[in-house]
């Protein structure tokens, strides 16, 4: 049986790890990123780098995109690059970007006009989960399309949810990230208050982990330097979820 082909567009902090997991799962990956160097780790593991997105999607069974904004998503697929014109009807488009629900609905509608299935599948878990293949996918689209995408998504993640029709995945994502922002900011402020008052941040973290203040940020992504090995705070804030992206997500929540 021939290996299925996945065109992967956008191999940055998140997309790079996701593409590597697709390769490890046995998919042929046809990669494109505007920054050629970002494709090198995937190419080293067997991916084929392309000079443009149009070449990358040729003959692909799936197109997976991980892009920084809704404007770029619509520009790529619909307006400027018109990538949908180069994608066959048998191909399933899986956009994992975090964008406004309206952007996802516009993509799905434009794809449907050409007989192409498209779903929104934003992710949660951060860079570490992208590398480990343990992301959570929040999908919007028909039951049939989400089911068809499931094997690809399960190669990159541990949990796949269908939130509803087109755009529903984006709504679920911004609800999740609004809550994440609340408890991350609260956790950072609480830890700093404790340190300013003479407490050891590790001891305070251990206390709160067993108390009513326990939350995901404290348990998985402690924001105080030196408390949790591997967290962004303990790596001089390198390679984590950038503040400007959280600002973008909170902006999406405010305008939803």
Tab-separated table of N, CA and C in Angstrom, residues 3 26 29 47 66 70 108 115 120 131 136 147-148 155 158 173 187 194 199-200 209 226:
chain	number	residue	atom	x	y	z
A	3	UNK	N	2.330	4.863	0.662
A	3	UNK	CA	2.295	5.758	1.817
A	3	UNK	C	1.519	7.016	1.463
A	26	UNK	N	5.049	7.372	9.531
A	26	UNK	CA	5.073	6.717	8.233
A	26	UNK	C	4.473	7.494	7.081
A	29	UNK	N	6.061	13.416	3.867
A	29	UNK	CA	5.802	14.830	4.137
A	29	UNK	C	6.429	15.694	3.057
A	47	UNK	N	11.649	14.261	4.921
A	47	UNK	CA	10.687	15.122	4.237
A	47	UNK	C	11.309	15.702	2.972
A	66	UNK	N	0.002	25.337	9.564
A	66	UNK	CA	0.165	25.915	10.898
A	66	UNK	C	0.739	27.314	10.698
A	70	UNK	N	-5.056	34.706	10.821
A	70	UNK	CA	-6.149	34.451	9.897
A	70	UNK	C	-5.947	35.139	8.560
A	108	UNK	N	-13.437	27.102	4.777
A	108	UNK	CA	-14.284	25.936	4.533
A	108	UNK	C	-15.260	26.189	3.391
A	115	UNK	N	-15.346	21.683	-4.127
A	115	UNK	CA	-15.519	20.267	-3.822
A	115	UNK	C	-14.475	19.700	-2.893
A	120	UNK	N	-11.091	23.108	10.549
A	120	UNK	CA	-10.198	23.837	11.441
A	120	UNK	C	-9.848	22.901	12.591
A	131	UNK	N	6.364	18.563	19.930
A	131	UNK	CA	7.529	17.701	19.735
A	131	UNK	C	7.258	16.273	20.197
A	136	UNK	N	-3.462	18.313	21.855
A	136	UNK	CA	-4.917	18.154	21.795
A	136	UNK	C	-5.410	18.962	20.598
A	147	UNK	N	-13.488	12.741	11.012
A	147	UNK	CA	-13.132	11.328	11.119
A	147	UNK	C	-12.042	10.972	10.118
A	148	UNK	N	-12.126	11.523	8.913
A	148	UNK	CA	-11.107	11.255	7.897
A	148	UNK	C	-9.757	11.830	8.297
A	155	UNK	N	-1.472	11.017	14.749
A	155	UNK	CA	-0.023	10.871	14.589
A	155	UNK	C	0.722	12.031	15.239
A	158	UNK	N	-2.450	13.431	21.216
A	158	UNK	CA	-3.008	12.408	22.098
A	158	UNK	C	-4.522	12.486	22.196
A	173	UNK	N	-10.875	26.721	21.055
A	173	UNK	CA	-9.483	27.094	21.325
A	173	UNK	C	-9.383	28.433	22.049
A	187	UNK	N	-0.946	32.625	38.405
A	187	UNK	CA	0.133	31.809	38.967
A	187	UNK	C	1.426	32.605	39.068
A	194	UNK	N	4.888	35.504	46.687
A	194	UNK	CA	5.531	34.651	47.670
A	194	UNK	C	7.022	34.907	47.769
A	199	UNK	N	9.410	33.596	50.507
A	199	UNK	CA	9.208	32.162	50.309
A	199	UNK	C	10.061	31.629	49.163
A	200	UNK	N	10.400	30.351	49.268
A	200	UNK	CA	11.085	29.644	48.190
A	200	UNK	C	10.038	29.312	47.118
A	209	UNK	N	0.319	23.165	44.551
A	209	UNK	CA	-0.041	21.986	43.763
A	209	UNK	C	-0.946	21.029	44.536
A	226	UNK	N	13.690	28.315	37.187
A	226	UNK	CA	14.402	27.387	38.045
A	226	UNK	C	13.547	26.422	38.828
